[in-house]
């Protein structure tokens, strides 16, 4: 059974704080890791697709790193803004389907 | 361009009834996926299509669930004899190919409530 775990489950920060959260996944037979952002009442929005060990990707104030040997990925948000409030999901690709973690719910207070 | 759309956005039904959930993928995307998200959990894979055929239906929980994509575009997820445990947000996603390396673009979901 493949388990993708995310921590923390929820996070409350002040506007301007930088934050990071973790996604861990089985490192054997790794193919790709996807990150999504999901705001309430909207569609999940794709952030990154990561495939190579040591990969670093950046989109505005959000960046992510990947360690496939030890089976983890970090997502960083620099200078959090209230509009960053959302659930952040990671998913590992297994036999052409995505296995999701339970998500990290981020709340940014003005 | 238009994204993935799903209808209805909300569906309330009674236990034992039949429901259909519709997904319109992005034009030209050959792969289409269905997921289900229960409260407090991440999305859970149900089935995916490559073109018209179901390439992997291993996530369908039982034979009350069925999905079709007859013309390789729109897909319908069908649930017979609904149970309270079927209440969840049903998400649809599409991508250019089914390799899994492509970004999957999600619709807003259908929230199903079974009373």
XYZ file of N, CA and C in Angstrom:
675
model
N 0.853 -1.183 0.000
C 0.000 0.000 0.000
C 0.895 1.242 0.000
N 0.619 2.168 -0.914
C 1.411 3.378 -1.026
C 0.798 4.449 -0.154
N 1.605 5.044 0.744
C 1.137 6.135 1.573
C 1.896 7.401 1.246
N 1.168 8.446 0.939
C 1.726 9.770 0.776
C 1.267 10.585 1.980
N 2.220 11.100 2.717
C 1.914 11.795 3.955
C 2.315 13.257 3.852
N 1.487 14.139 4.401
C 1.805 15.552 4.422
C 1.776 16.075 5.842
N 2.694 16.980 6.139
C 2.688 17.605 7.456
C 3.128 19.056 7.333
N 2.604 19.934 8.232
C 1.553 19.619 9.189
C 0.198 19.491 8.510
N -0.805 19.099 9.253
C -2.150 18.989 8.707
C -2.736 20.379 8.474
N -2.422 21.319 9.379
C -2.873 22.699 9.211
C -1.827 23.645 9.778
N -1.879 24.861 9.293
C -0.861 25.846 9.628
C -1.513 27.224 9.621
N -1.274 27.987 10.690
C -1.810 29.345 10.770
C -0.631 30.293 10.903
N -0.497 31.233 9.964
C 0.622 32.176 9.982
C 0.109 33.595 9.808
N 0.968 34.540 10.110
C 0.647 35.950 9.897
C 1.140 36.380 8.522
N 0.444 37.350 7.953
C 0.871 37.920 6.681
C 2.343 38.334 6.774
N 3.110 37.985 5.752
C 4.526 38.322 5.733
C 5.437 37.204 6.207
N 4.864 36.235 6.961
C 5.682 35.098 7.415
C 6.037 34.222 6.222
N 7.201 33.595 6.285
C 7.535 32.552 5.328
C 7.227 31.213 5.959
N 6.816 30.272 5.159
C 6.393 28.993 5.711
C 6.809 27.856 4.796
N 6.824 26.658 5.338
C 7.113 25.500 4.502
C 6.399 24.293 5.063
N 6.082 23.359 4.194
C 5.498 22.106 4.618
C 6.057 20.947 3.800
N 5.776 19.746 4.314
C 6.467 18.553 3.838
C 5.511 17.557 3.213
N 5.994 16.901 2.175
C 5.301 15.759 1.580
C 6.280 14.595 1.579
N 5.889 13.467 2.143
C 6.755 12.287 2.104
C 6.055 11.175 1.339
N 6.840 10.389 0.624
C 6.290 9.359 -0.263
C 7.299 8.219 -0.339
N 6.850 7.011 -0.677
C 7.790 5.897 -0.841
C 8.782 6.211 -1.957
N 10.058 5.998 -1.696
C 11.091 6.376 -2.661
C 11.314 5.312 -3.739
N 10.836 4.083 -3.496
C 11.052 3.043 -4.501
C 10.106 3.262 -5.682
N 10.596 2.987 -6.875
C 9.782 3.117 -8.097
C 9.161 4.497 -8.248
N 9.938 5.518 -7.954
C 9.425 6.881 -8.059
C 9.354 7.302 -9.524
N 8.271 8.017 -9.883
C 8.128 8.529 -11.245
C 7.996 10.045 -11.263
N 7.076 10.573 -10.489
C 6.855 12.021 -10.502
C 6.077 12.426 -9.258
N 6.249 13.682 -8.877
C 5.495 14.248 -7.764
C 4.820 15.518 -8.243
N 3.517 15.614 -7.951
C 2.727 16.783 -8.330
C 2.346 17.574 -7.083
N 2.374 18.898 -7.190
C 1.876 19.785 -6.130
C 0.691 20.577 -6.687
N -0.353 20.690 -5.842
C -1.542 21.452 -6.203
C -1.913 22.397 -5.069
N -2.570 23.482 -5.454
C -3.158 24.385 -4.470
C -4.667 24.375 -4.683
N -5.425 24.234 -3.592
C -6.875 24.125 -3.704
C -7.530 25.117 -2.773
N -8.109 26.157 -3.380
C -8.871 27.132 -2.613
C -10.315 26.691 -2.543
N -10.954 27.037 -1.455
C -12.354 26.655 -1.235
C -13.216 27.117 -2.400
N -14.089 26.231 -2.872
C -15.055 26.507 -3.940
C -14.401 26.738 -5.300
N -13.128 26.413 -5.439
C -12.464 26.534 -6.738
C -11.873 25.187 -7.155
N -11.354 25.134 -8.376
C -10.682 23.924 -8.849
C -9.286 23.846 -8.275
N -8.809 22.647 -7.960
C -7.388 22.507 -7.600
C -6.516 23.061 -8.726
N -5.516 23.844 -8.352
C -4.645 24.500 -9.329
C -3.280 23.830 -9.308
N -2.806 23.419 -10.465
C -1.498 22.770 -10.546
C -0.396 23.779 -10.269
N 0.534 23.389 -9.405
C 1.697 24.234 -9.104
C 2.942 23.692 -9.807
N 3.299 22.454 -9.513
C 4.536 21.877 -10.054
C 4.351 20.393 -10.362
N 5.100 19.942 -11.379
C 5.319 18.523 -11.612
C 6.832 18.319 -11.518
N 7.262 17.477 -10.607
C 8.690 17.311 -10.342
C 9.074 15.857 -10.581
N 10.201 15.657 -11.253
C 10.588 14.294 -11.610
C 12.015 13.925 -11.214
N 12.913 14.885 -11.171
C 14.323 14.547 -10.961
C 14.776 14.815 -9.530
N 15.595 13.930 -9.010
C 16.158 14.126 -7.681
C 16.950 15.438 -7.663
N 16.707 16.251 -6.641
C 17.386 17.531 -6.562
C 16.685 18.662 -7.282
N 15.576 18.330 -7.967
C 14.793 19.336 -8.671
C 14.383 20.456 -7.737
N 14.472 21.690 -8.245
C 13.901 22.836 -7.539
C 13.074 23.595 -8.547
N 11.827 23.929 -8.152
C 10.961 24.682 -9.060
C 10.408 25.899 -8.322
N 10.136 26.941 -9.083
C 9.674 28.179 -8.467
C 8.565 28.794 -9.308
N 7.550 29.329 -8.608
C 6.453 30.026 -9.270
C 6.093 31.203 -8.372
N 6.590 32.375 -8.736
C 6.357 33.550 -7.897
C 7.019 33.378 -6.545
N 6.219 33.485 -5.472
C 6.754 33.349 -4.101
C 6.756 31.901 -3.620
N 6.306 30.991 -4.452
C 6.216 29.584 -4.064
C 7.322 28.795 -4.747
N 8.001 27.961 -3.990
C 9.031 27.100 -4.563
C 8.928 25.714 -3.939
N 9.536 24.745 -4.612
C 9.488 23.368 -4.121
C 10.794 22.677 -4.438
N 11.161 21.745 -3.564
C 12.347 20.924 -3.778
C 11.951 19.461 -3.721
N 12.802 18.608 -4.282
C 12.484 17.187 -4.358
C 13.708 16.348 -4.015
N 13.525 15.384 -3.127
C 14.556 14.396 -2.799
C 13.940 13.024 -3.008
N 14.266 12.408 -4.142
C 13.650 11.115 -4.460
C 14.334 9.964 -3.741
N 15.570 10.148 -3.322
C 16.293 9.056 -2.646
C 15.734 8.803 -1.251
N 15.371 9.883 -0.575
C 14.818 9.744 0.770
C 13.295 9.898 0.794
N 12.722 10.257 -0.323
C 11.266 10.271 -0.436
C 10.588 11.453 0.237
N 11.025 12.673 -0.065
C 10.312 13.831 0.450
C 10.443 15.012 -0.483
N 9.473 15.907 -0.347
C 9.461 17.171 -1.076
C 9.026 18.261 -0.116
N 9.643 19.430 -0.230
C 9.255 20.584 0.580
C 8.620 21.634 -0.325
N 7.581 22.264 0.184
C 6.991 23.420 -0.490
C 7.219 24.634 0.399
N 7.747 25.699 -0.190
C 8.055 26.920 0.553
C 7.202 28.067 0.019
N 6.702 28.895 0.920
C 6.037 30.126 0.515
C 6.744 31.271 1.227
N 7.267 32.193 0.421
C 8.002 33.332 0.974
C 7.048 34.512 1.148
N 7.066 35.137 2.327
C 6.217 36.311 2.528
C 4.743 36.019 2.291
N 4.170 35.112 3.089
C 2.779 34.671 2.879
C 1.813 35.849 2.831
N 0.830 35.741 1.962
C -0.235 36.722 1.817
C -1.577 36.038 2.095
N -2.606 36.816 2.505
C -3.908 36.188 2.757
C -4.423 35.376 1.576
N -4.116 35.798 0.348
C -4.583 35.047 -0.825
C -3.871 33.702 -1.002
N -2.837 33.456 -0.198
C -2.185 32.143 -0.229
C -2.962 31.113 0.590
N -3.958 31.565 1.322
C -4.758 30.647 2.143
C -5.442 29.620 1.249
N -5.175 28.364 1.501
C -5.682 27.272 0.663
C -5.200 25.963 1.263
N -5.660 24.868 0.681
C -5.099 23.548 1.013
C -4.081 23.187 -0.062
N -2.905 22.777 0.368
C -1.832 22.411 -0.550
C -1.718 20.886 -0.556
N -1.854 20.317 -1.731
C -1.857 18.865 -1.897
C -0.635 18.421 -2.684
N -0.041 17.324 -2.258
C 0.969 16.679 -3.088
C 0.444 15.313 -3.510
N 0.967 14.807 -4.608
C 0.527 13.508 -5.111
C 1.690 12.825 -5.808
N 1.863 11.551 -5.525
C 2.909 10.760 -6.165
C 2.295 9.955 -7.302
N 3.007 9.863 -8.406
C 2.515 9.118 -9.558
C 2.829 7.638 -9.390
N 1.810 6.811 -9.410
C 1.968 5.372 -9.275
C 1.170 4.706 -10.387
N 1.843 4.005 -11.269
C 1.168 3.285 -12.367
C 0.152 4.196 -13.073
N 0.623 5.387 -13.432
C -0.134 6.366 -14.228
C -1.304 6.993 -13.482
N -1.403 6.824 -12.184
C -2.444 7.510 -11.436
C -1.824 8.209 -10.236
N -2.455 9.288 -9.822
C -1.933 10.082 -8.717
C -2.479 9.582 -7.389
N -1.570 9.383 -6.437
C -1.935 9.047 -5.069
C -1.657 10.295 -4.233
N -2.722 10.856 -3.671
C -2.627 12.130 -2.969
C -2.379 11.946 -1.477
N -1.682 12.933 -0.895
C -1.660 13.075 0.545
C -2.948 13.741 1.005
N -3.066 13.899 2.318
C -4.305 14.439 2.858
C -4.343 15.972 2.824
N -3.206 16.591 2.468
C -3.173 18.035 2.312
C -2.702 18.768 3.552
N -2.177 19.968 3.344
C -1.862 20.903 4.425
C -2.732 22.127 4.216
N -3.542 22.444 5.229
C -4.428 23.603 5.143
C -3.705 24.818 5.707
N -3.459 25.802 4.860
C -2.752 27.020 5.261
C -3.730 28.169 5.422
N -3.631 28.861 6.548
C -4.439 30.058 6.783
C -3.488 31.210 7.080
N -3.599 32.281 6.297
C -2.739 33.447 6.466
C -3.591 34.613 6.943
N -3.278 35.111 8.136
C -4.058 36.220 8.707
C -3.417 37.550 8.372
N -4.275 38.527 8.006
C -3.721 39.866 7.677
C -3.120 40.524 8.919
N -8.367 29.683 -22.589
C -9.364 28.746 -23.051
C -10.166 28.193 -21.897
N -11.211 27.450 -22.207
C -12.086 26.911 -21.183
C -11.362 25.804 -20.434
N -11.610 25.758 -19.139
C -11.034 24.715 -18.321
C -11.960 23.521 -18.248
N -11.692 22.642 -17.292
C -12.533 21.480 -17.063
C -13.804 21.946 -16.337
N -14.943 21.515 -16.840
C -16.180 21.875 -16.154
C -16.898 20.619 -15.677
N -17.635 20.763 -14.594
C -18.373 19.642 -14.013
C -19.783 20.115 -13.655
N -20.736 19.241 -13.933
C -22.120 19.537 -13.568
C -22.778 18.308 -12.976
N -23.694 18.486 -12.001
C -23.980 19.759 -11.338
C -22.868 20.118 -10.356
N -22.899 21.309 -9.807
C -21.891 21.672 -8.807
C -22.258 21.060 -7.451
N -23.556 20.914 -7.212
C -24.053 20.274 -5.989
C -25.183 19.331 -6.341
N -25.211 18.199 -5.665
C -26.287 17.248 -5.877
C -26.684 16.659 -4.535
N -27.949 16.812 -4.196
C -28.478 16.198 -2.982
C -29.462 15.129 -3.415
N -29.295 13.932 -2.887
C -30.171 12.837 -3.270
C -30.509 11.999 -2.049
N -31.454 11.115 -2.220
C -31.838 10.239 -1.114
C -31.166 8.881 -1.279
N -30.943 8.263 -0.192
C -30.359 6.910 -0.179
C -31.152 6.010 -1.107
N -30.414 5.261 -1.931
C -31.059 4.317 -2.838
C -31.293 4.856 -4.239
N -31.146 6.173 -4.426
C -31.391 6.759 -5.738
C -30.171 6.610 -6.647
N -30.405 6.866 -7.941
C -29.362 6.817 -8.974
C -28.922 8.247 -9.300
N -27.620 8.467 -9.468
C -27.140 9.797 -9.843
C -26.130 9.693 -10.979
N -26.074 10.763 -11.749
C -25.078 10.888 -12.815
C -24.333 12.204 -12.631
N -23.025 12.138 -12.726
C -22.182 13.319 -12.614
C -21.430 13.476 -13.932
N -21.391 14.705 -14.441
C -20.833 14.930 -15.764
C -19.534 15.704 -15.710
N -18.633 15.382 -16.616
C -17.358 16.090 -16.710
C -17.086 16.449 -18.171
N -16.792 17.736 -18.412
C -16.362 18.199 -19.732
C -14.880 18.552 -19.653
N -14.014 17.759 -20.275
C -12.579 18.022 -20.151
C -12.142 19.172 -21.057
N -10.883 19.540 -20.939
C -10.305 20.529 -21.842
C -10.240 19.917 -23.241
N -10.625 20.701 -24.238
C -10.654 20.201 -25.609
C -9.275 19.713 -26.032
N -9.252 18.490 -26.587
C -7.998 17.924 -27.070
C -7.281 17.026 -26.069
N -7.694 17.091 -24.800
C -7.078 16.215 -23.805
C -7.584 14.794 -23.999
N -6.642 13.858 -24.124
C -7.042 12.472 -24.372
C -7.280 11.699 -23.090
N -6.664 12.132 -22.002
C -6.808 11.416 -20.726
C -7.786 12.139 -19.818
N -8.616 11.351 -19.137
C -9.610 11.914 -18.219
C -9.636 11.060 -16.965
N -9.656 11.716 -15.812
C -9.564 11.040 -14.520
C -10.746 11.441 -13.639
N -11.184 10.495 -12.820
C -12.156 10.778 -11.762
C -11.520 10.477 -10.410
N -11.736 11.392 -9.473
C -11.283 11.228 -8.092
C -12.455 11.527 -7.164
N -12.322 11.070 -5.930
C -13.335 11.354 -4.912
C -12.617 11.845 -3.667
N -13.125 12.946 -3.096
C -12.520 13.450 -1.878
C -13.547 13.438 -0.758
N -13.255 12.644 0.245
C -14.088 12.615 1.440
C -13.517 13.592 2.457
N -14.349 13.987 3.408
C -13.966 15.010 4.381
C -12.670 14.649 5.095
N -11.710 15.591 5.089
C -10.464 15.387 5.817
C -9.442 14.523 5.109
N -9.750 14.108 3.893
C -8.844 13.238 3.140
C -8.390 13.936 1.863
N -7.319 13.435 1.280
C -6.941 13.896 -0.042
C -7.790 13.210 -1.098
N -7.781 13.715 -2.333
C -8.518 13.050 -3.405
C -8.050 11.606 -3.584
N -9.011 10.734 -3.851
C -8.749 9.302 -4.001
C -9.082 8.909 -5.430
N -8.144 8.262 -6.107
C -8.333 7.855 -7.497
C -9.502 6.880 -7.626
N -10.315 7.083 -8.683
C -11.397 6.158 -8.987
C -11.135 5.426 -10.304
N -10.970 6.180 -11.399
C -10.876 5.580 -12.721
C -10.216 6.588 -13.662
N -9.507 6.073 -14.695
C -9.092 6.987 -15.733
C -9.307 6.384 -17.118
N -9.535 7.285 -18.062
C -9.779 6.944 -19.456
C -8.640 7.464 -20.317
N -8.250 6.646 -21.266
C -7.393 7.105 -22.348
C -8.258 6.975 -23.609
N -8.668 8.126 -24.140
C -9.630 8.074 -25.236
C -10.983 7.603 -24.719
N -11.574 6.638 -25.390
C -12.908 6.144 -25.013
C -12.864 5.025 -23.995
N -11.711 4.388 -23.856
C -11.646 3.202 -23.008
C -11.165 3.495 -21.601
N -11.711 2.745 -20.656
C -11.261 2.857 -19.265
C -9.952 2.098 -19.134
N -8.853 2.827 -18.936
C -7.537 2.196 -18.864
C -7.255 1.594 -17.496
N -7.863 2.162 -16.467
C -7.648 1.669 -15.101
C -8.863 2.054 -14.279
N -9.643 1.069 -13.865
C -10.827 1.334 -13.031
C -10.656 0.730 -11.646
N -9.422 0.531 -11.247
C -9.153 -0.177 -9.994
C -9.598 0.585 -8.750
N -9.849 1.894 -8.886
C -10.258 2.674 -7.730
C -11.754 2.723 -7.490
N -12.543 2.205 -8.422
C -14.002 2.198 -8.203
C -14.302 1.305 -7.002
N -15.037 1.825 -6.020
C -15.186 1.081 -4.762
C -16.008 -0.207 -4.878
N -16.961 -0.257 -5.783
C -17.777 -1.462 -5.951
C -18.573 -1.333 -7.250
N -19.379 -2.356 -7.541
C -20.064 -2.361 -8.843
C -21.248 -1.402 -8.913
N -21.498 -0.617 -7.868
C -22.531 0.432 -7.978
C -22.001 1.635 -8.766
N -20.685 1.699 -8.912
C -20.050 2.821 -9.599
C -19.663 2.397 -11.011
N -19.950 3.281 -11.950
C -19.617 3.002 -13.349
C -19.359 4.329 -14.054
N -18.443 4.348 -14.995
C -18.175 5.581 -15.730
C -18.027 5.269 -17.206
N -18.415 6.239 -18.035
C -18.313 6.084 -19.486
C -17.734 7.340 -20.102
N -17.187 7.155 -21.288
C -16.672 8.281 -22.071
C -16.826 7.897 -23.547
N -18.048 7.824 -24.021
C -18.351 7.175 -25.298
C -17.693 7.795 -26.526
N -17.437 9.087 -26.529
C -16.856 9.718 -27.710
C -15.469 10.274 -27.430
N -14.907 9.883 -26.308
C -13.547 10.318 -25.999
C -13.433 11.745 -25.525
N -14.578 12.340 -25.156
C -14.548 13.707 -24.645
C -15.269 13.757 -23.291
N -16.556 14.073 -23.312
C -17.341 14.149 -22.078
C -17.393 12.786 -21.404
N -17.353 12.819 -20.076
C -17.473 11.571 -19.305
C -18.592 11.722 -18.288
N -19.236 10.601 -17.990
C -20.279 10.567 -16.971
C -19.940 9.500 -15.948
N -19.964 9.878 -14.687
C -19.806 8.931 -13.586
C -21.206 8.611 -13.068
N -21.506 7.323 -13.007
C -22.852 6.894 -12.637
C -22.779 6.121 -11.331
N -23.658 6.446 -10.407
C -23.695 5.760 -9.124
C -25.113 5.235 -8.913
N -25.227 3.916 -8.766
C -26.537 3.289 -8.527
C -26.734 3.065 -7.038
N -27.997 3.048 -6.633
C -28.372 2.704 -5.249
C -27.462 3.433 -4.254
N -27.462 4.752 -4.345
C -26.544 5.543 -3.532
C -26.685 5.240 -2.044
N -25.551 5.339 -1.346
C -25.497 5.138 0.099
C -24.929 6.400 0.736
N -25.183 6.558 2.039
C -24.721 7.769 2.734
C -23.203 7.902 2.640
N -22.517 6.782 2.612
C -21.058 6.792 2.515
C -20.527 7.270 1.183
N -21.404 7.431 0.199
C -20.983 7.956 -1.104
C -20.872 9.473 -1.079
N -21.346 10.102 -0.026
C -21.268 11.565 0.073
C -19.809 12.000 0.054
N -19.486 12.894 -0.874
C -18.101 13.334 -1.080
C -18.095 14.392 -2.170
N -16.914 14.957 -2.408
C -16.716 15.811 -3.585
C -16.092 14.943 -4.669
N -16.732 14.898 -5.825
C -16.238 14.112 -6.944
C -15.546 15.058 -7.920
N -14.265 14.802 -8.134
C -13.429 15.650 -8.973
C -13.111 14.956 -10.283
N -13.078 15.748 -11.326
C -12.670 15.261 -12.641
C -11.429 16.046 -13.061
N -10.523 15.397 -13.754
C -9.326 16.065 -14.272
C -9.037 15.546 -15.669
N -8.358 16.360 -16.473
C -7.937 15.894 -17.796
C -6.498 16.313 -18.056
N -5.852 15.587 -18.959
C -4.477 15.912 -19.342
C -4.270 15.517 -20.794
N -3.175 16.012 -21.385
C -2.914 15.715 -22.796
C -2.746 14.217 -23.022
N -1.968 13.586 -22.133
C -1.761 12.146 -22.257
C -1.954 11.519 -20.897
N -1.908 10.196 -20.852
C -2.121 9.505 -19.577
C -0.821 9.030 -18.955
N 0.302 9.515 -19.420
C 1.569 9.058 -18.872
C 1.774 9.424 -17.424
N 1.074 10.476 -16.963
C 1.207 10.895 -15.573
C 2.244 11.978 -15.376
N 3.089 12.181 -16.369
C 4.057 13.254 -16.266
C 3.420 14.588 -16.650
N 2.299 14.527 -17.363
C 1.607 15.753 -17.744
C 0.798 16.286 -16.567
N 0.676 17.594 -16.516
C -0.179 18.217 -15.511
C -1.616 17.766 -15.714
N -2.283 17.423 -14.622
C -3.703 17.124 -14.675
C -4.452 18.394 -14.268
N -5.381 18.811 -15.100
C -6.165 20.023 -14.847
C -7.520 19.606 -14.295
N -7.830 20.155 -13.135
C -9.022 19.733 -12.412
C -10.206 20.668 -12.649
N -11.388 20.087 -12.591
C -12.614 20.853 -12.522
C -12.912 21.238 -11.075
N -13.992 22.002 -10.862
C -14.324 22.469 -9.508
C -14.988 21.406 -8.638
N -15.353 20.301 -9.240
C -15.949 19.216 -8.464
C -17.465 19.275 -8.380
N -18.046 18.128 -8.087
C -19.468 18.019 -7.750
C -19.559 17.539 -6.318
N -20.251 18.318 -5.486
C -20.447 17.892 -4.088
C -21.715 17.061 -4.029
N -21.558 15.778 -3.737
C -22.702 14.863 -3.635
C -23.039 14.635 -2.171
N -24.299 14.845 -1.841
C -24.788 14.572 -0.496
C -25.909 13.561 -0.588
N -25.730 12.443 0.097
C -26.752 11.392 0.121
C -27.399 11.405 1.494
N -28.719 11.687 1.501
C -29.432 11.803 2.782
C -29.975 10.457 3.255
